[in-house]
Coordinates of C-alpha atoms and ligand atoms in Angstrom, one line a residue:
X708 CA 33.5 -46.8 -24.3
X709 CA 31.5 -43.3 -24.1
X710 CA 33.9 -40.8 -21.9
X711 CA 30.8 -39.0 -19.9
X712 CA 31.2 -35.3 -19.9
X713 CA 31.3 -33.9 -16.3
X714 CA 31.3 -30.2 -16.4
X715 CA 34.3 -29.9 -14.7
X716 CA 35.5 -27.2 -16.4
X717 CA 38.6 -29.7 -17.6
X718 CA 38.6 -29.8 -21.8
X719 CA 36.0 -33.0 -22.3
X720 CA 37.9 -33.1 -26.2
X721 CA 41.3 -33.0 -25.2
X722 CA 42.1 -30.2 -27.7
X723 CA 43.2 -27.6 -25.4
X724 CA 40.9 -24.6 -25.9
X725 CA 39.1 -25.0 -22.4
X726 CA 39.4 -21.6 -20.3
X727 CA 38.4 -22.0 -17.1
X728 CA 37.3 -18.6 -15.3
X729 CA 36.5 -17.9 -11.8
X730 CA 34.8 -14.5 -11.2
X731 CA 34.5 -13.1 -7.8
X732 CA 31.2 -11.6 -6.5
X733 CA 27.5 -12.5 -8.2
X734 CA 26.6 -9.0 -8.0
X735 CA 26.0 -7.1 -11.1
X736 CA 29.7 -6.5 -12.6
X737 CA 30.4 -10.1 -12.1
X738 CA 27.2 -11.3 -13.9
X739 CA 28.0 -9.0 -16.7
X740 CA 31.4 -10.3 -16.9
X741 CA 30.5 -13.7 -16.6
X742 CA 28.1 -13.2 -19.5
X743 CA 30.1 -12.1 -21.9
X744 CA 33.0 -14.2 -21.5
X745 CA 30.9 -17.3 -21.2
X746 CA 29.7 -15.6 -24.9
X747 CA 32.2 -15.0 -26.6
X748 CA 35.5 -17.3 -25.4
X749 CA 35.7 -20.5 -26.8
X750 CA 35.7 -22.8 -24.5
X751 CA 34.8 -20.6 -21.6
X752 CA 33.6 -22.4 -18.0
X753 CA 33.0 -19.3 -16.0
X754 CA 32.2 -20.6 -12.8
X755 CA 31.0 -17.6 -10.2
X756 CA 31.9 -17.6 -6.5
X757 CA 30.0 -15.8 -4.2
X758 CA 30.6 -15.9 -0.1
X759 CA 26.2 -16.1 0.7
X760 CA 24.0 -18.5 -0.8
X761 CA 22.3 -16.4 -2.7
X762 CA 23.5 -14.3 -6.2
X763 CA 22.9 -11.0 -7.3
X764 CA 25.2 -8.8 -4.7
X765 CA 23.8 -5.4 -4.6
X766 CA 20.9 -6.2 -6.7
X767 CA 18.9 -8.0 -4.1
X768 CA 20.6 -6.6 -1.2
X769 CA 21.4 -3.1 -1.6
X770 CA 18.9 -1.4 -4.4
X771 CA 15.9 -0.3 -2.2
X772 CA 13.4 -3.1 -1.4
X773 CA 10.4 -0.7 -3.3
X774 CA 12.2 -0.6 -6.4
X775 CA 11.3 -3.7 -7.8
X776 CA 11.7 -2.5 -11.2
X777 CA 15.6 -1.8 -10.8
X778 CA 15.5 -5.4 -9.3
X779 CA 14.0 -7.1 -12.5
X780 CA 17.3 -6.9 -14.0
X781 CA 18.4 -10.7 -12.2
X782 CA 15.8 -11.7 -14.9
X783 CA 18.8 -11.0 -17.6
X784 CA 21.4 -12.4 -14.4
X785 CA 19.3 -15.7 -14.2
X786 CA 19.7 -16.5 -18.2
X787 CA 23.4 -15.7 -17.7
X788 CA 23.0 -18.7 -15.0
X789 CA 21.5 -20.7 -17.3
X790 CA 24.2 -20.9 -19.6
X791 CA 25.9 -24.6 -19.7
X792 CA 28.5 -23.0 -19.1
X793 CA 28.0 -20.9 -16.4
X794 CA 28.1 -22.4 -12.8
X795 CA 27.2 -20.4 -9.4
X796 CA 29.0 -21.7 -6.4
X797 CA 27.9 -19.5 -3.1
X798 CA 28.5 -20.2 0.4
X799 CA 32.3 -20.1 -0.3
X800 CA 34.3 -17.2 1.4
X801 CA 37.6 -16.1 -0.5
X802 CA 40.6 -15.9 1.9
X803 CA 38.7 -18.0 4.4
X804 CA 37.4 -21.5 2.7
X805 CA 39.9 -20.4 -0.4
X806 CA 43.1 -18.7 -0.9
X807 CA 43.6 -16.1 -3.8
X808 CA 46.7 -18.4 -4.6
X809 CA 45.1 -21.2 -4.6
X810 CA 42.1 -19.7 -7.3
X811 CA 45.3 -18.3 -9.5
X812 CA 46.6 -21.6 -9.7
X813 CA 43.5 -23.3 -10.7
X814 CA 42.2 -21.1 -13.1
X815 CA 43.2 -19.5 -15.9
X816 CA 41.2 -16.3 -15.5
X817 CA 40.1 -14.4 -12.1
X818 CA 38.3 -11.7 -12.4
X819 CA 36.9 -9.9 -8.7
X820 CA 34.1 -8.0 -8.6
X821 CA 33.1 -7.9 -4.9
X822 CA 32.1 -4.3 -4.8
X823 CA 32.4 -2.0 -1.7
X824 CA 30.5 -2.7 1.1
X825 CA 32.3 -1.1 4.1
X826 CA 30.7 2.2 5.1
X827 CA 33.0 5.1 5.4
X828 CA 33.9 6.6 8.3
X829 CA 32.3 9.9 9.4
X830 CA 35.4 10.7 11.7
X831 CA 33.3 12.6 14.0
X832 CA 33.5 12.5 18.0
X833 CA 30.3 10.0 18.7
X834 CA 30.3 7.8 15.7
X835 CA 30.7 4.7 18.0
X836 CA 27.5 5.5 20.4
X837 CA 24.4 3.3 19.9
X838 CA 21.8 4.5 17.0
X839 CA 24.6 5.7 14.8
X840 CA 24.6 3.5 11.3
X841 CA 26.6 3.0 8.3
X842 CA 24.0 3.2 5.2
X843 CA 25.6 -0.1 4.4
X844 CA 24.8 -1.8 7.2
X845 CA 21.4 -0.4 7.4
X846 CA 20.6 -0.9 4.0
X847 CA 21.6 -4.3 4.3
X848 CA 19.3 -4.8 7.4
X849 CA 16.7 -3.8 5.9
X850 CA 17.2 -5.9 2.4
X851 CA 17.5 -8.9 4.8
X852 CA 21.4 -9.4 4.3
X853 CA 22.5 -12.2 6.4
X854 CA 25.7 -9.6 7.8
X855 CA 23.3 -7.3 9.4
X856 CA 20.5 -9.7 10.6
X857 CA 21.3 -8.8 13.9
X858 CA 21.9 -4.7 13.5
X859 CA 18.9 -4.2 15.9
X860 CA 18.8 -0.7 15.1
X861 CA 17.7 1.9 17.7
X862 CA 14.7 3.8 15.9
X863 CA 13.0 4.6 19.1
X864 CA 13.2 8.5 18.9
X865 CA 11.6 11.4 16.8
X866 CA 14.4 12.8 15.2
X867 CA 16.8 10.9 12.6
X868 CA 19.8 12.3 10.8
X869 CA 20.7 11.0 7.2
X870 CA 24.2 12.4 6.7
X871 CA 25.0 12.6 3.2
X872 CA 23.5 14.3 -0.6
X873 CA 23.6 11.0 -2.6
X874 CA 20.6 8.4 -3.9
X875 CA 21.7 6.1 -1.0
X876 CA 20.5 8.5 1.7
X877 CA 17.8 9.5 -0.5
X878 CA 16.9 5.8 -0.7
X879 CA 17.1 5.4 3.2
X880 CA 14.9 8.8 4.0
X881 CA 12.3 7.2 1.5
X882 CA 11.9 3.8 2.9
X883 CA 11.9 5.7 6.9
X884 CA 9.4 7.6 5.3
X885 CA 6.9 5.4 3.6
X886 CA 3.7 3.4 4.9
X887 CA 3.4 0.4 5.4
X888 CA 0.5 0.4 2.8
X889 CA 3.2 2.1 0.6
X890 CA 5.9 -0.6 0.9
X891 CA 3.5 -3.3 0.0
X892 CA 4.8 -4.5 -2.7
X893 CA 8.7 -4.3 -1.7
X894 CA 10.9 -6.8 -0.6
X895 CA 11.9 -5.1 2.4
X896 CA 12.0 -8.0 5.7
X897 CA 8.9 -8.0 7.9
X898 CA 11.1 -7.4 11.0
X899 CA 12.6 -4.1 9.3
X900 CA 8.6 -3.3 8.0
X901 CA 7.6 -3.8 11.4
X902 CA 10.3 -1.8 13.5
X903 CA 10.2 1.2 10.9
X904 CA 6.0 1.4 11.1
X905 CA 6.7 1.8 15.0
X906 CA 9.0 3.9 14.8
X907 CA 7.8 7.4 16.7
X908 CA 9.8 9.5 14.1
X909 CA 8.4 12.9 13.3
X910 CA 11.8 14.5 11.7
X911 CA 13.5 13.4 9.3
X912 CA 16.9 15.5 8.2
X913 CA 18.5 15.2 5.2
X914 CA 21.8 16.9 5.3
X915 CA 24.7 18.0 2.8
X916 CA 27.6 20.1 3.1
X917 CA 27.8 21.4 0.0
X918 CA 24.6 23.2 -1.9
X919 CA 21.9 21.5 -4.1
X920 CA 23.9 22.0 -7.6
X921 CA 26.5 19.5 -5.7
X922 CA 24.1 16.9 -4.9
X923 CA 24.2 13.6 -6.3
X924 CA 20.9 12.6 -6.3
X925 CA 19.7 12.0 -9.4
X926 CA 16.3 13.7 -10.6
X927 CA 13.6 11.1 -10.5
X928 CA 15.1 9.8 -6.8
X929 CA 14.8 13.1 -5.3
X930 CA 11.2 13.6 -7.1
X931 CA 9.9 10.5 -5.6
X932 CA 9.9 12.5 -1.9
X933 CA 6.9 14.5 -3.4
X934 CA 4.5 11.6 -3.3
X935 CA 4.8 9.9 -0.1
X936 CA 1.5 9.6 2.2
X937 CA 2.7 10.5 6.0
X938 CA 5.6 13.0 4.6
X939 CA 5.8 16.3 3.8
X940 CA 9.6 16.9 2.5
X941 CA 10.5 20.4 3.1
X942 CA 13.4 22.6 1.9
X943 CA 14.7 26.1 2.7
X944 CA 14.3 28.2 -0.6
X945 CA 17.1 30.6 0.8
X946 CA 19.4 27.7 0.3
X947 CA 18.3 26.9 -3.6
X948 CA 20.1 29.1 -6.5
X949 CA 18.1 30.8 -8.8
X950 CA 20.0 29.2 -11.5
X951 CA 22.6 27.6 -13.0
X952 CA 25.7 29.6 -12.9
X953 CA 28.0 30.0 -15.5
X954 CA 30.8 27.3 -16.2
X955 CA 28.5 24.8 -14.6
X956 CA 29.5 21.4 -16.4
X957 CA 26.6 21.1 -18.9
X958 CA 26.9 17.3 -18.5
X959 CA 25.3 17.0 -14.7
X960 CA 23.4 20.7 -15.6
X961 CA 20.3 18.8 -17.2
X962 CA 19.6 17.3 -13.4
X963 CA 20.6 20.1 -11.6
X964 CA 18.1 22.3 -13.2
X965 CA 15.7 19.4 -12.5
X966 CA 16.8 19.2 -9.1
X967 CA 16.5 22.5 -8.4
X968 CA 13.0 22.9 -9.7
X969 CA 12.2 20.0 -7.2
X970 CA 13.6 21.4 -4.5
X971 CA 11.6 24.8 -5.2
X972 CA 8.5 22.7 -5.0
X973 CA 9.6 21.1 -1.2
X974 CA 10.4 24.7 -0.2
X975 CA 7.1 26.0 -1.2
X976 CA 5.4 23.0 0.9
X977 CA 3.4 23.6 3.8
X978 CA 5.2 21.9 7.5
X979 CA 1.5 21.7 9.1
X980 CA 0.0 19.3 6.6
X981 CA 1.1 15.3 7.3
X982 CA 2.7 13.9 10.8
X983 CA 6.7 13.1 9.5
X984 CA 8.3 16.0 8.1
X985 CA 11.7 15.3 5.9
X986 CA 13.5 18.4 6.3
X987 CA 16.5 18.9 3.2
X988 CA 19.3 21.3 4.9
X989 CA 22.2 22.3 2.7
X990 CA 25.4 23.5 2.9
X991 CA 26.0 21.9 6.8
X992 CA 28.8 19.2 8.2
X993 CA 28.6 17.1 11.3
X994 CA 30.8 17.8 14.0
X995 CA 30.0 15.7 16.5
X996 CA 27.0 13.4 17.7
X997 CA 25.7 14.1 20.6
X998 CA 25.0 11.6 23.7
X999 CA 23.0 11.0 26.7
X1000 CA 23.6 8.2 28.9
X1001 CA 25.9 6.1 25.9
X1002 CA 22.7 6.9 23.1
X1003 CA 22.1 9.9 20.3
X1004 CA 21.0 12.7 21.9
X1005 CA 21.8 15.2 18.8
X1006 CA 23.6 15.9 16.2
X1007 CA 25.5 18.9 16.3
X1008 CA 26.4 20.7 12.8
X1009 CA 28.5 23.5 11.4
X1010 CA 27.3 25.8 8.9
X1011 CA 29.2 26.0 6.0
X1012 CA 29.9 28.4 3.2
X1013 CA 30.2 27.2 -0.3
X1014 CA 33.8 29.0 -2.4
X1015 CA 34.2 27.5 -5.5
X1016 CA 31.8 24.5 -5.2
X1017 CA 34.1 23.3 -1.8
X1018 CA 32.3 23.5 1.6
X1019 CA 33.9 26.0 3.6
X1020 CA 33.4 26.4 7.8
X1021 CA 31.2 29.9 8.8
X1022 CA 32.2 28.4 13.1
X1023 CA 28.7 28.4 13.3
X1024 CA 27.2 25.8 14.7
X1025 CA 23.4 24.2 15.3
X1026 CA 22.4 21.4 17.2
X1027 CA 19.6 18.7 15.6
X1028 CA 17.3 17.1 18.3
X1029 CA 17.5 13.2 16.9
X1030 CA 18.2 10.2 18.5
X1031 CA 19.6 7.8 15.6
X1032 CA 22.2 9.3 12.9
X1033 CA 22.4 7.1 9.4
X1034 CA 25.8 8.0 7.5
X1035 CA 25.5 8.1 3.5
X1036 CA 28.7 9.0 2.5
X1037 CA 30.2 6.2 0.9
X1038 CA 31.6 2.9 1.0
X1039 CA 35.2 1.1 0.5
X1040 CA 35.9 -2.7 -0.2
X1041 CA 37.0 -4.9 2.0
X1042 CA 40.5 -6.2 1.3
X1043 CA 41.4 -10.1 0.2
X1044 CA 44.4 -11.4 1.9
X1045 CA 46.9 -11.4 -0.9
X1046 CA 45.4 -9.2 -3.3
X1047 CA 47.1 -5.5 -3.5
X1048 CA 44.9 -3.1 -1.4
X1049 CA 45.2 0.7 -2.6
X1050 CA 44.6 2.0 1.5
X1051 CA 43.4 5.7 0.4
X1052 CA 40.9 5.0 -2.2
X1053 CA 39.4 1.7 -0.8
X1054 CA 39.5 -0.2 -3.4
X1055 CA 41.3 -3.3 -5.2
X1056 CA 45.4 -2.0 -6.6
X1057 CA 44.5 -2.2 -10.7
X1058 CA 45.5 -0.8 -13.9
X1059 CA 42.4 -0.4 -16.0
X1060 CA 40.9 -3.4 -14.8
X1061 CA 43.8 -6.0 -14.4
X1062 CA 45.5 -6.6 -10.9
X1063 CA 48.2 -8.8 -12.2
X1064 CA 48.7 -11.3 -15.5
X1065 CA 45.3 -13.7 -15.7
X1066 CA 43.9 -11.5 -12.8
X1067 CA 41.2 -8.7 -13.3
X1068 CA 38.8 -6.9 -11.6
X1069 CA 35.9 -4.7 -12.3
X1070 CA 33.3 -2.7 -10.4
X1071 CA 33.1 -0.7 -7.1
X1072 CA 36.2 -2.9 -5.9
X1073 CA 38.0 -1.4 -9.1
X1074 CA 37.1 2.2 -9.2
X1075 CA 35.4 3.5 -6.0
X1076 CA 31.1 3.0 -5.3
X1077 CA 30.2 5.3 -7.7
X1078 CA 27.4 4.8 -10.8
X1079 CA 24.4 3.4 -11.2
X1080 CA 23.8 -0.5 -12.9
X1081 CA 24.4 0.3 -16.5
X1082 CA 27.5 2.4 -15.7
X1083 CA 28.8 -1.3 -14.0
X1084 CA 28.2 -2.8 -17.2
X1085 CA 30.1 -0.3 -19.1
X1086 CA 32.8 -0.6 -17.0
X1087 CA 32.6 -4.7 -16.7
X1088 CA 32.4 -4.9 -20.5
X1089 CA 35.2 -3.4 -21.1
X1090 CA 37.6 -5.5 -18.5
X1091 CA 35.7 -8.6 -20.2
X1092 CA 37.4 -7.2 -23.8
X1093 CA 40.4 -6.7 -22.4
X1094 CA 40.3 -10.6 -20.9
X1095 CA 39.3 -11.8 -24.4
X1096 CA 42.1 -9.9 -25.8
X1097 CA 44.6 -11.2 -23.3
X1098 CA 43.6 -14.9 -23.7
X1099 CA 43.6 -14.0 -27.1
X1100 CA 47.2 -13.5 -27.1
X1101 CA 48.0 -16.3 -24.4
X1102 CA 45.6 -18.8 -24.8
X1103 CA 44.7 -20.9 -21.9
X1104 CA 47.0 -24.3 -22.1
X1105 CA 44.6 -26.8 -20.4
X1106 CA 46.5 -27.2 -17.5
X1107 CA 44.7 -25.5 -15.2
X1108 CA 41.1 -27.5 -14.4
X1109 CA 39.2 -25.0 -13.1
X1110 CA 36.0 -26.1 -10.7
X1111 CA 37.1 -29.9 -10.4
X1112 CA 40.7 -29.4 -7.9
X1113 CA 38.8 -26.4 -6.1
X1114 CA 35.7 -28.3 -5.0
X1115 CA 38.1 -31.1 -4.3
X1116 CA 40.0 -28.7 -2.1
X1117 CA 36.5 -26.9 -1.0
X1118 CA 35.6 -30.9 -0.1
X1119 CA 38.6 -31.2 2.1
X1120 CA 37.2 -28.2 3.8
X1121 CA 33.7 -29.3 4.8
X1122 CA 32.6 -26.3 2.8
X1123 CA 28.9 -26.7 1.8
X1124 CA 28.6 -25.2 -1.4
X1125 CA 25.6 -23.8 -3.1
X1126 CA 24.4 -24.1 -6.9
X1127 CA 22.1 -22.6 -8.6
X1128 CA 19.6 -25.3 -8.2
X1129 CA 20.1 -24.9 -4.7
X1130 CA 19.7 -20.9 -4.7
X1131 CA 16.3 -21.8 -7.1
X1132 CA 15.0 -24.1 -3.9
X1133 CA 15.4 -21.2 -1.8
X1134 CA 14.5 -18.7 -4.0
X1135 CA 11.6 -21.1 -4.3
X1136 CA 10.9 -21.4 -0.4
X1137 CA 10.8 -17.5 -0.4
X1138 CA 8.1 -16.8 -2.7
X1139 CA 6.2 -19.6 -1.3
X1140 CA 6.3 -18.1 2.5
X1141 CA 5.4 -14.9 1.4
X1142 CA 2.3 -13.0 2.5
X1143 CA 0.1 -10.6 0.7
X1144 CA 1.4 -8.8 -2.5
X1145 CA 5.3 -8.9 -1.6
X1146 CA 7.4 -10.8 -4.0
X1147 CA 9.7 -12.7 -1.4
X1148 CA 10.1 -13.0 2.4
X1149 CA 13.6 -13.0 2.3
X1150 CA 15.5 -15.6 4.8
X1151 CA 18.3 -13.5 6.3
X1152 CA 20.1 -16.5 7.8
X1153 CA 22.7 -18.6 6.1
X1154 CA 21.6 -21.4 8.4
X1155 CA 17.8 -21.2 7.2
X1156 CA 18.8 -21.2 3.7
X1157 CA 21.4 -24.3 3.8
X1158 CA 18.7 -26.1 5.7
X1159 CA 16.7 -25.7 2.9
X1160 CA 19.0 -27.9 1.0
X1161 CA 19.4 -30.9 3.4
Ligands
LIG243 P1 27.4 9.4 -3.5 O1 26.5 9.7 -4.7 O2 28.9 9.5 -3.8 O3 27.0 10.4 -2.3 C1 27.8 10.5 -1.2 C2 27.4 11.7 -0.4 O4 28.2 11.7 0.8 C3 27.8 13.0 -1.2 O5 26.8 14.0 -1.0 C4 29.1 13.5 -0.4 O6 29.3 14.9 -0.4 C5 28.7 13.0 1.0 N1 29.9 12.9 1.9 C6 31.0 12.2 1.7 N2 31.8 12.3 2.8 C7 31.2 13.1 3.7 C8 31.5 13.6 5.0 N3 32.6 13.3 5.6 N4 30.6 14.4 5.6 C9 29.4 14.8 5.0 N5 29.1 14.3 3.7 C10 29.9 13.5 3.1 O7 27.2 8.0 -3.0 P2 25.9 7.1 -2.6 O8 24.7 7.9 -2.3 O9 26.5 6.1 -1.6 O10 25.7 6.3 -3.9 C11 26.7 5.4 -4.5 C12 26.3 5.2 -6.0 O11 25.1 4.4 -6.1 C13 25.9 6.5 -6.7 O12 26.5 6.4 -8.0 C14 24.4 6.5 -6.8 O13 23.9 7.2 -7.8 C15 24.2 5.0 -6.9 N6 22.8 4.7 -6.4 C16 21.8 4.8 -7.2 C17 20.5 4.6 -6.8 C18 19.3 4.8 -7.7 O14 19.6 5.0 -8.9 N7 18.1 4.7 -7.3 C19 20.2 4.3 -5.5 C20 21.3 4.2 -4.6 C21 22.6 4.4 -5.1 P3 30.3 15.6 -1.3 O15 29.7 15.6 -2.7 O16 30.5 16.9 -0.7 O17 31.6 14.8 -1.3

């Protein structure tokens, strides 16, 4: 008799060498991870949970809907899933359909990469009123993420505040910003499209409250503001140094000059010319949002002082006429029910990676929502060493059987899960509903994707 080989994860030649591996979170750090373990351990079945339907995490929900080109990398994510060896298993929740004690005892390895994708708390009188958003949340509205489907976000004023000097807020003044003509080819949802193009905005403010040598933005981000068709983006040359002091770290000076020289240009721009004006003010912290009648009425901000590169109160304060505030100052992750939470920094308890024996984790749930994709694979390449070197030294014994007693268990459940056949049917459905030169028209329901599959 011919034993048939079910891809279970349990060893189909009895001789022990089967490690079964459940990562946590298909966004980018997981599919690296997954990648190389399913490479390089013998015997690896790297099976990837993720709580939606759909893989890819940040990839196709938080990198801006018109940068398709930073979105191509799922190209290199999808021949990961390809991989015999490799299984994607959405729609399952950790904590909720499945306990983190009941992963550790069915598989050898667990690795968590779930990222960050709480917004941080501006801790400012008024941060609860209508038309104040997280950059998470609204980022994730407009990418069509089934958590924010129902944001409903009050645009209906001239004025909007970005609060924050990082590539997020960068990314959110750009998309307010843009055309629809402009955001033709993106993959942004045709509700967001459609309540952004009628939105009445006229002023756009960008604000930091330190100077533009501590921005984070990186160069080509902050250039991209020079192009746009119904913008002007305007900056106050009083606020941009003539150069780069001494001491600077020569490591971030090479963008800082470049950012500088940008910001000369948007200071040199003239206000009169096109009818949205994004206006860069530096060197200026929220206080408190204003309200009228339970909505934004303002934004009131103090001035600041810059000693040493830390933001330091003049008392002076000046009052922004804008009806929805969008914070951009980070994000922390959300804690799993018996995993060790570090409170302060937001993010997963670890040392270098691991969380305890046969547990890892890697990512923006490891060390804080900082870095761009390739620093993520730096980072996830070397927790998946430190795995291989780990089950180097303990090998996996076979007991544990990975996928085959947690669907059993996910079965018990009535938890529908979802493969990557399934995710191709409504990646599938997507492309096929779309209109025009957009790639996808996203479904942003969980329900309208798993009645894709019936
Ligand atoms: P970020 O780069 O850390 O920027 C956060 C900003 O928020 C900083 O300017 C920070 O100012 C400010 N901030 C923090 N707390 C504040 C407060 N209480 N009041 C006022 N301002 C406050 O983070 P991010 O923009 O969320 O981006 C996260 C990561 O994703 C970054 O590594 C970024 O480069 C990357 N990313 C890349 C792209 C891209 O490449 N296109 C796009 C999006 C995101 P201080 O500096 O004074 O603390």
């Amino acid at each position: 008799m011919t034993d048939r080989i079910t891809g279970s994860g349990t060893d189909p030649f009895g001789d022990n060498d089967v490690a079964n591996i459940a990562i946590i979170g298909s966004g980018p750090s997981g599919c690296y991870i997954a990648d190389m373990l399913a490479k390089k351990v013998p015997g690896a079945q790297v099976d990837i949970y993720d709580r939606l339907p759909t893989p890819f995490g940040l990839v196709r929900a938080g990198v801006a809907p018109d940068h398709q080109g930073t979105k191509n990398i799922v190209r290199q994510f999808e021949r990961a899933f390809q991989r015999d060896n490799v299984r994607f298993v959405g729609n399952v929740q950790i904590g909720t359909d499945i306990s983190y004690q009941e992963l550790k005892d069915n598989y050898d390895i667990v690795a968590i990469t779930t990222g960050a994708s709480q917004d941080r708390n501006l801790g400012i009188p008024g941060q609860e009123l209508t038309g104040v958003y997280g950059s998470g949340a609204f980022a994730a509205w407009y990418n069509g993420h089934p958590d924010q489907v129902d944001l409903n976000p009050q645009l209906n004023g001239k004025g909007i505040a970005i609060i924050g000097n990082g590539n997020v807020a960068l990314d959110i003044a750009r998309i307010l910003a843009k055309t629809t003509e402009e955001m033709d080819t993106a993959d942004i949802t045709a509700e967001a499209l459609n309540t952004i193009a009628s939105s009445p905005v006229e002023d756009i403010y960008l604000i930091g409250r330190r100077g533009p040598l501590e921005a984070s933005f990186t160069n080509m981000e902050l250039s991209e503001l020079a192009g746009l068709k119904r913008c002007v983006t305007l900056a106050n040359a009083d606020q941009i140094p003539t150069e780069i002091p001494e001491g600077f770290d020569p490591m971030a000076a090479r963008t800082a000059e470049a950012n500088l020289e940008t910001l000369r240009g948007y200071a040199g721009n003239d206000q009169q010319d096109k009818p949205v004006r994004l206006h860069i003010l530096f060197c200026a912290s929220p206080t408190e949002i204003l309200a009228t009648d339970g909505s934004v009425s303002g934004l009131r901000l103090e001035k600041n002082t810059l000693v040493d590169g830390r933001a330091v109160s003049s008392g002076e304060t000046v009052d922004l006429d804008v009806q929805t505030v969008i914070s951009a100052i980070g994000y922390h992750s959300t804690p799993i029910e018996g995993v060790p939470f570090d409170e302060e920094r937001g993010i997963l308890r670890n040392e270098d990676g691991m969380i305890e024996t046969g547990v890892y984790t890697a990512g923006w749930c490891k060390r804080g929502p900082q870095g761009v994709i390739p620093a993520n694979r730096a980072d996830a390449m070397a927790v998946g060493k430190r795995i291989i070197a780990d089950l180097d030294a303990n090998p996996a014994t076979g007991e544990k059987t990975g996928f085959a007693a947690t669907s059993a268990l996910l079965d018990t459940r009535n938890v529908r899960t979802v493969s990557y056949e399934d995710w191709q049917k409504i990646n599938q459905a997507e492309i096929d509903r779309t209109e025009g030169d957009k790639p996808r028209e996203k479904f942003n329901r969980v329900e309208e994707m798993l009645a894709l599959l019936d």
